[in-house]
Amino acid sequence: MSSQPNVLLILNDDMGYSDIGCYGGEVDTPNLNRLAAHGLRFSQFYNTARCSPTRASLLTGLHPHQTGVGILVDDDGPEGYAGNLNERCVTIAEALKDHGYRTYMSGKWHVATDIFNPNDTWPRQRGFDRYYGIITGAADYFQPVTLTRDNDNAEHEALAEDFYLTDAISDDAARNIREHAAAGPDRPFFQYVAYTAPHWPLHAPEEDIAKYKGRFDEGWDVLREQRLQRLVELGLVDASWALSERDPSQPAWENAEDKEWRLRRMEVYAAQIDRMDQGIGRIVRALEETGQLDNTLILFLADNGGCAEELDEPFTAFLKKRRSLLEKAKDGSPIAYGNGPGVLPGSQRTYQSYGVAWANLSNAPFRLYKHWVHEGGISTPLIAHWPAGIHEQGGIRHSPGQLTDIMATVLEATGAPYPQTYRGRDILPLEGESLVPLFASDDRDRRPLFWEHEGNGAVRVGRWKLVRNYPDAWELYDIEADRTEQRDLAAALPEKAKELRELYEQWAARAGVIPREKILDLYAKARGEEASGATHFIRK
């Protein structure tokens, strides 16, 4: 057996900071809890606030704009916004494959503009020996479009009556691990597992949904308070931080209408996470039963904060235009698209999201959601488990980090070099810093952290964070004293705000961030309209 560690990288989709059990949530996640209890949890790790940019950054160790995925996989204009992984970056799979690793991927790709025709931005062409999953960003869990095996369409596999995408992803990853061991593991492996759960649509097996009946009946106001208390007790947040206010667009739970429908939405969402955790348990058992668990670095995190998107008619029309939706379920029934209390979600005959108020719970105690770079949009759980390399069990690390650090961590743990060139192409320098030193102790100084998505920008240097909700003014927070971003200090500390703004502008120029106004102008010209700089472009 190889002395080099295997790497199991698990990413889930649209899950908030405090949903899973070991981060204070109500969802039953015994397998993730076990990994946390025998490994480390990071309290201040960050993603990039959106699906595609996170995947691009995670895979390459670069900021998303540098990879060609500045917004999503749509072609949104100039270089940096083409929606495809470009040739200036190298993936973890490519770097590890050149270092003698076998490379496998199971799950959601979502960093290619063309989701139907194999091309040089698909997984097999970006370093993976095997691939099984969906190329697109979201799909029916019972019958997903773009289901692909290697480079071949595999949608026929989803016609089986018992097909469920989360299970298929889990079982493919477990199979890869077992087959790798059976072949004689003289080479280590890299297995990337990219779940779609719990991204909309709200689809889950009925037995999992039933488990959560009554679990959320106290409503989002009480549950947000309870989550904050548990997070404090777990040592993940500071007791002095105030709970962010309930989203002003949402009613108090006691005044909310259609409670049966609202509760069902959260129950299905929880069931999606629960089913994912069950699959993670099967993957870990495959490692145990093949004698590979101790020397496997496992990393688990989420791609952005909880998603407040409401599925209305314009949004579903956009999805249909992308050929992402089916007309009928497998049993021939019509599918009811869009949120509305007349239909309870869960089955394939529905297509809904859980909405603003529950996303507000998912991201407790923080502000805002996916799309935004306030703490609710970018804060993720991060669990690291590696018996051969992490000796503390159940520890918490408060040092901040972000997605660009994942590749640096994997490379240091495996001894693989980061290339200056790849296949004759010049590669941009790695942006991240390895987390491996933090496996031993929680003590490091690091470079500033930066974010930009749809004009929402932020920079964090130590305790200070400058952030804006585009096109509003920049806000300044002392994250050590006020991580829930309740007290804006920009007016009181203008010199500190100016200092951080200058750092942000320097980074934005270097990373290829295009001012939001120019992007909006491109959108407007494409539609034959005049640009409106005040539009915050979110597909809802």
Coordinates of C-alpha atoms in Angstrom, one line a residue:
M1 CA 0.0 0.0 0.0
S2 CA 1.2 3.5 -0.8
S3 CA 2.7 5.6 2.0
Q4 CA 1.3 8.7 0.4
P5 CA -2.1 9.7 1.8
N6 CA -5.3 9.2 -0.2
V7 CA -7.5 12.3 -0.4
L8 CA -11.3 12.3 -0.1
L9 CA -12.7 15.8 -0.8
I10 CA -16.5 16.2 -0.2
L11 CA -18.4 19.3 -1.2
N12 CA -22.1 19.8 -0.7
D13 CA -24.4 22.3 -2.3
D14 CA -26.3 25.3 -0.9
M15 CA -26.1 24.3 2.8
G16 CA -25.9 26.8 5.6
Y17 CA -23.2 27.2 8.3
S18 CA -25.3 25.7 11.1
D19 CA -27.4 23.0 9.5
I20 CA -25.5 19.8 10.4
G21 CA -25.4 18.4 13.9
C22 CA -21.8 19.1 14.7
Y23 CA -22.3 22.8 13.8
G24 CA -25.4 23.3 15.9
G25 CA -28.2 22.2 13.5
E26 CA -31.3 20.0 13.9
V27 CA -30.4 17.6 11.0
D28 CA -29.2 14.2 12.0
T29 CA -25.7 13.8 10.6
P30 CA -24.1 11.0 12.6
N31 CA -21.4 10.3 10.0
L32 CA -20.2 13.9 9.7
N33 CA -20.5 14.2 13.5
R34 CA -18.2 11.2 13.8
L35 CA -15.6 12.7 11.4
A36 CA -15.7 15.9 13.4
A37 CA -15.3 14.1 16.7
H38 CA -12.2 12.3 15.5
G39 CA -10.8 15.2 13.5
L40 CA -11.0 19.0 13.4
R41 CA -13.7 21.6 12.8
F42 CA -12.9 25.0 11.4
S43 CA -15.0 27.9 12.7
Q44 CA -14.0 30.6 10.2
F45 CA -13.6 28.9 6.9
Y46 CA -15.0 30.6 3.8
N47 CA -16.3 29.7 0.3
T48 CA -17.0 32.2 -2.5
A49 CA -20.8 32.5 -2.2
R50 CA -21.9 30.7 -5.3
C51 CA -21.9 27.2 -6.9
S52 CA -19.6 27.5 -10.0
P53 CA -17.1 30.0 -8.6
T54 CA -16.6 27.9 -5.5
R55 CA -16.0 24.8 -7.6
A56 CA -13.5 26.6 -9.8
S57 CA -11.6 28.0 -6.8
L58 CA -11.7 24.7 -4.9
L59 CA -10.3 22.7 -7.8
T60 CA -7.6 25.1 -8.8
G61 CA -6.4 27.1 -5.7
L62 CA -7.1 30.3 -7.6
H63 CA -9.8 33.0 -7.2
P64 CA -12.7 32.2 -9.6
H65 CA -12.2 35.1 -11.9
Q66 CA -8.6 33.9 -12.6
T67 CA -10.0 30.5 -13.7
G68 CA -12.6 31.8 -16.2
V69 CA -15.6 31.3 -13.9
G70 CA -16.3 34.8 -12.6
I71 CA -20.0 34.4 -12.1
L72 CA -21.5 31.2 -13.4
V73 CA -21.1 28.9 -16.4
D74 CA -22.9 31.3 -18.7
D75 CA -20.7 33.3 -21.0
D76 CA -20.9 36.6 -19.2
G77 CA -18.4 38.5 -21.3
P78 CA -14.7 39.0 -21.3
E79 CA -11.9 36.8 -20.1
G80 CA -12.5 35.7 -16.5
Y81 CA -16.3 35.5 -17.2
A82 CA -16.4 32.9 -20.0
G83 CA -17.9 30.3 -17.7
N84 CA -15.3 27.6 -18.5
L85 CA -12.2 26.6 -16.7
N86 CA -9.5 28.2 -18.7
E87 CA -5.9 27.1 -19.6
R88 CA -4.2 29.3 -17.0
C89 CA -5.2 27.0 -14.2
V90 CA -4.5 23.4 -13.2
T91 CA -6.9 21.2 -11.2
I92 CA -6.1 19.2 -8.1
A93 CA -6.8 16.1 -10.2
E94 CA -4.3 17.2 -12.9
A95 CA -1.6 18.0 -10.3
L96 CA -2.1 14.7 -8.4
K97 CA -2.4 12.6 -11.5
D98 CA 1.1 13.8 -12.5
H99 CA 2.2 12.8 -9.0
G100 CA 1.2 9.2 -9.4
Y101 CA -2.4 9.4 -8.1
R102 CA -5.5 7.7 -9.5
T103 CA -8.2 10.3 -9.7
Y104 CA -12.0 9.8 -9.4
M105 CA -14.9 12.2 -9.3
S106 CA -18.6 11.5 -8.4
G107 CA -21.1 14.3 -8.5
K108 CA -21.8 17.8 -9.8
W109 CA -19.3 19.4 -12.2
H110 CA -20.8 22.9 -13.1
V111 CA -17.7 24.6 -14.5
A112 CA -18.4 24.1 -18.2
T113 CA -20.6 26.3 -20.4
D114 CA -21.5 23.4 -22.8
I115 CA -23.3 20.9 -20.6
F116 CA -24.3 18.5 -23.4
N117 CA -21.2 18.0 -25.5
P118 CA -17.9 16.6 -24.2
N119 CA -15.2 19.2 -24.4
D120 CA -11.9 20.2 -22.8
T121 CA -13.6 21.7 -19.8
W122 CA -15.3 18.4 -18.7
P123 CA -13.9 16.3 -15.8
R124 CA -12.2 13.6 -17.9
Q125 CA -10.4 16.3 -19.8
R126 CA -9.3 18.1 -16.6
G127 CA -7.5 15.3 -14.9
F128 CA -10.1 12.7 -13.7
D129 CA -9.6 9.0 -14.6
R130 CA -13.2 8.3 -13.9
Y131 CA -16.3 10.5 -13.7
Y132 CA -19.9 10.0 -12.9
G133 CA -22.4 12.7 -12.2
I134 CA -24.1 15.7 -13.7
I135 CA -22.4 18.4 -15.8
T136 CA -25.1 21.0 -15.1
G137 CA -25.7 22.9 -11.9
A138 CA -29.0 21.5 -10.6
A139 CA -31.3 18.7 -11.6
D140 CA -34.2 16.5 -10.7
Y141 CA -32.9 14.1 -8.0
F142 CA -35.1 11.2 -9.4
Q143 CA -34.2 11.8 -13.1
P144 CA -31.4 14.2 -13.6
V145 CA -30.5 15.7 -17.0
T146 CA -26.9 15.6 -18.1
L147 CA -26.2 12.5 -16.0
T148 CA -22.8 11.4 -17.4
R149 CA -20.4 8.5 -17.0
D150 CA -16.9 9.5 -18.2
N151 CA -17.8 11.4 -21.4
D152 CA -21.0 9.4 -22.2
N153 CA -24.6 10.4 -21.5
A154 CA -26.0 8.1 -18.8
E155 CA -29.5 9.5 -18.3
H156 CA -31.0 6.1 -19.0
E157 CA -29.5 4.9 -15.7
A158 CA -31.9 7.3 -13.9
L159 CA -35.0 5.5 -15.4
A160 CA -34.7 2.9 -12.7
E161 CA -37.6 3.2 -10.2
D162 CA -35.3 3.5 -7.2
F163 CA -32.8 6.0 -8.6
Y164 CA -32.0 8.9 -6.4
L165 CA -29.1 11.2 -7.3
T166 CA -27.6 11.6 -3.9
D167 CA -27.4 7.8 -3.4
A168 CA -26.0 7.3 -6.9
I169 CA -23.2 9.8 -6.1
S170 CA -22.4 8.2 -2.8
D171 CA -22.4 4.6 -4.2
D172 CA -20.2 5.5 -7.1
A173 CA -17.6 7.0 -4.8
A174 CA -17.7 4.0 -2.5
R175 CA -17.4 1.7 -5.5
N176 CA -14.3 3.6 -6.8
I177 CA -12.7 3.2 -3.4
R178 CA -13.3 -0.5 -3.2
E179 CA -12.2 -1.2 -6.8
H180 CA -9.1 0.9 -6.3
A181 CA -8.2 -1.3 -3.3
A182 CA -9.0 -4.5 -5.1
A183 CA -6.7 -3.5 -8.0
G184 CA -3.8 -3.4 -5.6
P185 CA -3.5 0.1 -4.2
D186 CA 0.2 0.6 -4.9
R187 CA -0.9 4.1 -6.0
P188 CA -2.8 6.5 -3.8
F189 CA -6.2 8.0 -4.9
F190 CA -7.9 11.3 -5.0
Q191 CA -11.7 11.0 -4.8
Y192 CA -13.8 14.2 -5.3
V193 CA -17.4 13.8 -4.2
A194 CA -19.6 16.8 -5.2
Y195 CA -23.1 16.4 -3.9
T196 CA -26.1 18.4 -5.3
A197 CA -27.8 18.0 -1.9
P198 CA -29.4 20.1 -0.5
H199 CA -29.7 22.4 -3.6
W200 CA -33.2 22.8 -4.9
P201 CA -35.4 21.1 -6.1
L202 CA -36.8 19.8 -2.8
H203 CA -36.7 16.1 -3.6
A204 CA -36.2 13.3 -1.1
P205 CA -37.4 9.8 -0.3
E206 CA -40.6 9.9 1.7
E207 CA -39.1 7.8 4.6
D208 CA -36.4 10.4 5.1
I209 CA -38.9 13.3 5.0
A210 CA -41.2 11.6 7.5
K211 CA -38.4 11.4 10.0
Y212 CA -38.4 15.3 10.3
K213 CA -42.1 15.7 10.9
G214 CA -42.4 18.0 13.9
R215 CA -38.7 18.7 14.1
F216 CA -39.1 22.4 13.0
D217 CA -42.5 23.1 14.4
E218 CA -41.2 25.8 16.8
G219 CA -40.5 27.9 13.7
W220 CA -37.6 29.9 12.4
D221 CA -37.4 32.5 15.2
V222 CA -37.1 30.1 18.1
L223 CA -34.8 27.7 16.1
R224 CA -32.4 30.5 15.2
E225 CA -32.0 31.4 18.9
Q226 CA -31.5 27.7 19.7
R227 CA -28.9 27.3 17.0
L228 CA -26.9 30.3 18.3
Q229 CA -26.9 28.8 21.8
R230 CA -25.7 25.5 20.6
L231 CA -23.0 27.1 18.5
V232 CA -21.8 28.9 21.6
E233 CA -21.8 25.7 23.6
L234 CA -19.9 23.9 20.9
G235 CA -17.2 26.6 21.0
L236 CA -17.7 27.6 17.4
V237 CA -19.0 31.2 17.9
D238 CA -18.4 33.7 20.6
A239 CA -21.1 34.3 23.2
S240 CA -20.8 38.0 22.8
W241 CA -21.9 38.0 19.2
A242 CA -25.5 39.0 18.7
L243 CA -27.9 37.0 16.6
S244 CA -28.5 38.8 13.3
E245 CA -32.1 40.0 12.8
R246 CA -34.7 38.0 11.1
D247 CA -34.8 38.9 7.4
P248 CA -37.0 42.0 7.2
S249 CA -38.9 40.6 4.3
Q250 CA -40.1 37.6 6.3
P251 CA -42.9 37.4 9.0
A252 CA -42.5 36.3 12.5
W253 CA -43.2 32.6 12.7
E254 CA -46.3 33.2 14.8
N255 CA -47.7 35.4 12.0
A256 CA -46.7 33.1 9.1
E257 CA -49.4 31.6 6.9
D258 CA -49.5 28.2 5.3
K259 CA -47.5 26.6 8.1
E260 CA -48.0 23.1 6.9
W261 CA -46.4 23.9 3.5
R262 CA -43.6 26.0 5.1
L263 CA -42.7 23.2 7.5
R264 CA -42.8 20.6 4.7
R265 CA -40.2 22.7 2.8
M266 CA -37.7 22.6 5.7
E267 CA -38.5 18.9 6.4
V268 CA -37.6 18.0 2.8
Y269 CA -34.5 20.1 2.9
A270 CA -33.4 18.4 6.1
A271 CA -34.1 15.0 4.5
Q272 CA -31.8 15.8 1.6
I273 CA -28.9 16.5 4.0
D274 CA -29.7 13.4 6.1
R275 CA -29.6 11.2 2.9
M276 CA -26.2 12.7 2.0
D277 CA -24.9 11.9 5.4
Q278 CA -26.1 8.3 5.1
G279 CA -24.1 8.1 1.8
I280 CA -21.0 9.6 3.4
G281 CA -21.3 6.8 6.0
R282 CA -21.1 4.3 3.2
I283 CA -18.1 6.0 1.7
V284 CA -16.3 6.0 5.0
R285 CA -17.2 2.3 5.5
A286 CA -15.6 1.5 2.2
L287 CA -12.4 3.2 3.4
E288 CA -12.5 1.2 6.7
E289 CA -13.3 -2.1 5.1
T290 CA -10.4 -1.7 2.7
G291 CA -8.0 -0.6 5.4
Q292 CA -7.5 2.9 3.9
L293 CA -9.2 5.1 6.5
D294 CA -6.2 6.0 8.6
N295 CA -4.2 7.2 5.7
T296 CA -6.9 9.2 4.0
L297 CA -7.3 12.9 4.4
I298 CA -11.0 13.7 4.4
L299 CA -12.2 17.2 3.9
F300 CA -15.9 18.2 4.0
L301 CA -17.3 21.7 3.2
A302 CA -20.2 23.5 1.5
D303 CA -20.1 25.6 -1.7
N304 CA -22.0 28.6 -0.3
G305 CA -24.4 29.7 2.4
G306 CA -28.0 28.7 2.5
C307 CA -30.0 29.7 -0.7
A308 CA -32.8 32.2 -0.4
E309 CA -33.8 31.9 -4.1
E310 CA -37.5 31.6 -4.6
L311 CA -38.5 29.5 -7.7
D312 CA -41.0 31.8 -9.5
E313 CA -42.2 31.7 -13.2
P314 CA -39.4 33.7 -14.7
F315 CA -36.7 31.6 -13.1
T316 CA -38.3 28.3 -14.1
A317 CA -38.7 29.7 -17.7
F318 CA -34.9 30.3 -17.7
L319 CA -34.2 26.8 -16.6
K320 CA -36.5 25.4 -19.3
K321 CA -34.6 27.5 -21.9
R322 CA -31.4 25.8 -20.7
R323 CA -33.1 22.4 -21.3
S324 CA -32.6 21.6 -17.6
L325 CA -36.2 20.7 -16.8
L326 CA -38.4 17.7 -17.6
E327 CA -42.1 18.0 -18.7
K328 CA -43.3 14.9 -16.8
A329 CA -42.2 12.6 -13.9
K330 CA -41.2 9.0 -14.5
D331 CA -44.8 7.9 -13.7
G332 CA -46.1 10.2 -16.5
S333 CA -47.5 12.8 -14.1
P334 CA -47.0 16.5 -14.9
I335 CA -44.4 18.3 -12.7
A336 CA -45.6 21.4 -10.8
Y337 CA -42.9 23.9 -11.1
G338 CA -42.5 26.8 -8.7
N339 CA -43.1 27.6 -5.0
G340 CA -46.7 27.7 -3.8
P341 CA -48.6 26.4 -0.8
G342 CA -51.0 24.4 -3.1
V343 CA -48.4 21.7 -3.6
L344 CA -46.3 20.0 -0.8
P345 CA -42.8 19.4 -2.1
G346 CA -40.7 16.2 -1.9
S347 CA -41.8 14.0 -4.8
Q348 CA -40.6 14.2 -8.4
R349 CA -44.0 15.7 -9.3
T350 CA -42.8 18.9 -7.6
Y351 CA -40.0 21.4 -8.1
Q352 CA -39.6 23.9 -5.2
S353 CA -37.0 25.6 -3.0
Y354 CA -37.2 26.3 0.7
G355 CA -37.0 30.1 0.5
V356 CA -35.8 33.1 2.4
A357 CA -36.9 32.4 5.9
W358 CA -35.5 28.9 6.2
A359 CA -32.3 30.0 4.5
N360 CA -32.1 32.6 7.3
L361 CA -32.2 29.7 9.7
S362 CA -29.6 27.8 7.8
N363 CA -27.1 30.6 8.0
A364 CA -27.8 31.5 11.6
P365 CA -26.3 33.4 13.3
F366 CA -25.0 35.3 10.3
R367 CA -26.4 37.8 7.8
L368 CA -27.6 37.2 4.2
Y369 CA -27.3 34.2 1.8
K370 CA -25.8 32.6 -1.2
H371 CA -24.8 35.4 -3.7
W372 CA -23.7 37.8 -1.0
V373 CA -20.3 38.0 0.7
H374 CA -21.5 38.9 4.1
E375 CA -20.9 36.1 6.6
G376 CA -24.1 34.2 5.8
G377 CA -23.2 33.9 2.2
I378 CA -19.6 32.7 2.6
S379 CA -19.3 30.9 5.9
T380 CA -19.0 27.1 5.6
P381 CA -18.4 24.2 7.9
L382 CA -15.1 22.6 7.3
I383 CA -14.3 19.2 8.8
A384 CA -10.8 17.7 8.4
H385 CA -10.2 14.0 9.3
W386 CA -6.9 12.2 8.9
P387 CA -5.9 9.8 11.6
A388 CA -2.3 9.5 10.3
G389 CA -1.9 13.2 10.1
I390 CA -4.3 14.8 12.6
H391 CA -3.7 13.6 16.1
E392 CA -6.1 15.9 18.0
Q393 CA -9.6 14.6 18.2
G394 CA -12.6 16.9 18.3
G395 CA -10.5 20.1 18.1
I396 CA -11.7 23.4 16.8
R397 CA -9.6 25.8 14.7
H398 CA -10.5 29.5 14.7
S399 CA -7.8 30.6 12.2
P400 CA -9.6 32.0 9.1
G401 CA -9.1 30.4 5.7
Q402 CA -10.8 30.2 2.3
L403 CA -11.2 27.9 -0.7
T404 CA -7.9 28.7 -2.3
D405 CA -6.3 27.0 0.7
I406 CA -7.8 23.5 -0.2
M407 CA -5.5 22.9 -3.1
A408 CA -2.5 24.1 -1.1
T409 CA -3.4 21.8 1.7
V410 CA -3.8 18.8 -0.5
L411 CA -0.5 19.4 -2.2
E412 CA 1.4 19.7 1.0
A413 CA -0.2 16.6 2.5
T414 CA 0.6 14.6 -0.6
G415 CA 3.9 16.1 -1.5
A416 CA 2.7 16.9 -5.0
P417 CA 4.3 20.1 -6.6
Y418 CA 2.3 23.0 -7.9
P419 CA 3.3 23.4 -11.6
Q420 CA 4.5 26.7 -13.1
T421 CA 3.6 25.2 -16.5
Y422 CA 1.2 22.4 -17.5
R423 CA 1.1 20.8 -20.9
G424 CA 3.1 23.7 -22.3
R425 CA 0.9 26.3 -20.8
D426 CA 1.9 28.9 -18.2
I427 CA -0.1 28.5 -15.0
L428 CA -1.0 31.3 -12.6
P429 CA 0.7 31.1 -9.2
L430 CA -1.2 29.4 -6.4
E431 CA -3.2 31.8 -4.3
G432 CA -3.9 29.7 -1.2
E433 CA -2.0 28.8 1.9
S434 CA -1.9 25.2 3.3
L435 CA -4.0 24.3 6.3
V436 CA -1.6 21.5 7.2
P437 CA 0.2 23.6 10.0
L438 CA -3.2 24.1 11.6
F439 CA -3.6 20.4 11.9
A440 CA -1.1 20.6 14.8
S441 CA -2.0 23.9 16.3
D442 CA -4.3 26.9 15.9
D443 CA -1.8 29.6 15.3
R444 CA -1.0 31.4 12.1
D445 CA -0.9 34.8 10.5
R446 CA -2.1 34.9 6.9
R447 CA -2.5 37.1 4.0
P448 CA -5.7 39.1 3.4
L449 CA -8.8 37.2 2.2
F450 CA -10.8 38.6 -0.8
W451 CA -14.2 38.0 -2.4
E452 CA -16.3 39.3 -5.3
H453 CA -19.5 38.0 -6.7
E454 CA -22.0 40.1 -8.8
G455 CA -20.5 43.3 -7.4
N456 CA -20.7 42.1 -3.8
G457 CA -17.2 42.5 -2.6
A458 CA -15.2 42.0 0.6
V459 CA -11.7 42.0 2.1
R460 CA -10.7 40.6 5.5
V461 CA -7.4 41.4 7.2
G462 CA -7.1 40.0 10.6
R463 CA -10.1 41.2 12.7
W464 CA -11.2 43.7 10.1
K465 CA -13.7 43.1 7.2
L466 CA -14.8 45.6 4.6
V467 CA -17.9 44.4 2.7
R468 CA -20.7 45.6 0.5
N469 CA -24.0 44.5 -0.7
Y470 CA -23.9 45.9 -4.3
P471 CA -24.7 48.7 -5.1
D472 CA -24.8 49.9 -1.5
A473 CA -22.0 51.6 0.4
W474 CA -19.1 49.7 1.8
E475 CA -19.4 48.5 5.5
L476 CA -16.7 47.9 8.0
Y477 CA -16.8 45.3 10.8
D478 CA -14.6 44.1 13.6
I479 CA -15.1 40.4 13.0
E480 CA -13.5 39.4 16.3
A481 CA -16.0 41.4 18.3
D482 CA -19.0 41.3 15.8
R483 CA -18.8 38.5 13.3
T484 CA -22.6 38.7 12.8
E485 CA -22.0 42.1 11.3
Q486 CA -24.4 44.2 13.4
R487 CA -22.3 47.3 14.0
D488 CA -21.0 49.1 10.9
L489 CA -17.8 51.0 11.8
A490 CA -17.1 52.6 8.4
A491 CA -18.2 56.1 9.4
A492 CA -16.3 55.8 12.8
L493 CA -13.1 54.4 11.2
P494 CA -12.8 56.0 7.8
E495 CA -9.0 55.5 7.5
K496 CA -9.3 51.8 8.2
A497 CA -12.1 51.5 5.6
K498 CA -10.0 53.4 3.1
E499 CA -7.0 51.2 3.8
L500 CA -9.0 48.0 3.2
R501 CA -10.7 49.5 0.1
E502 CA -7.3 50.1 -1.5
L503 CA -6.2 46.5 -0.8
Y504 CA -9.5 45.3 -2.3
E505 CA -9.0 47.4 -5.5
Q506 CA -5.5 46.2 -5.9
W507 CA -6.6 42.6 -5.6
A508 CA -9.6 43.1 -7.9
A509 CA -7.3 44.5 -10.6
R510 CA -4.8 41.6 -10.2
A511 CA -7.5 38.9 -10.1
G512 CA -9.4 40.1 -13.2
V513 CA -12.5 41.3 -11.5
I514 CA -14.6 43.4 -13.9
P515 CA -16.6 46.3 -12.3
R516 CA -20.2 45.2 -11.9
E517 CA -21.4 48.2 -13.9
K518 CA -19.6 46.9 -17.0
I519 CA -21.1 43.5 -16.6
L520 CA -24.6 45.0 -16.3
D521 CA -23.9 47.0 -19.4
L522 CA -23.0 43.8 -21.3
Y523 CA -26.3 42.2 -20.1
A524 CA -28.2 45.2 -21.2
K525 CA -26.6 45.3 -24.6
A526 CA -27.3 41.7 -25.1
R527 CA -31.0 42.4 -24.4
G528 CA -31.0 45.6 -26.5
E529 CA -31.7 47.7 -23.4
E530 CA -30.0 50.6 -21.6
A531 CA -27.8 49.5 -18.6
S532 CA -29.1 50.0 -15.1
G533 CA -26.3 50.1 -12.7
A534 CA -28.6 49.6 -9.7
T535 CA -29.7 46.1 -10.7
H536 CA -28.5 43.3 -8.5
F537 CA -28.6 40.4 -10.9
I538 CA -29.9 37.3 -9.2
R539 CA -31.9 34.7 -11.0
K540 CA -34.9 34.0 -8.8

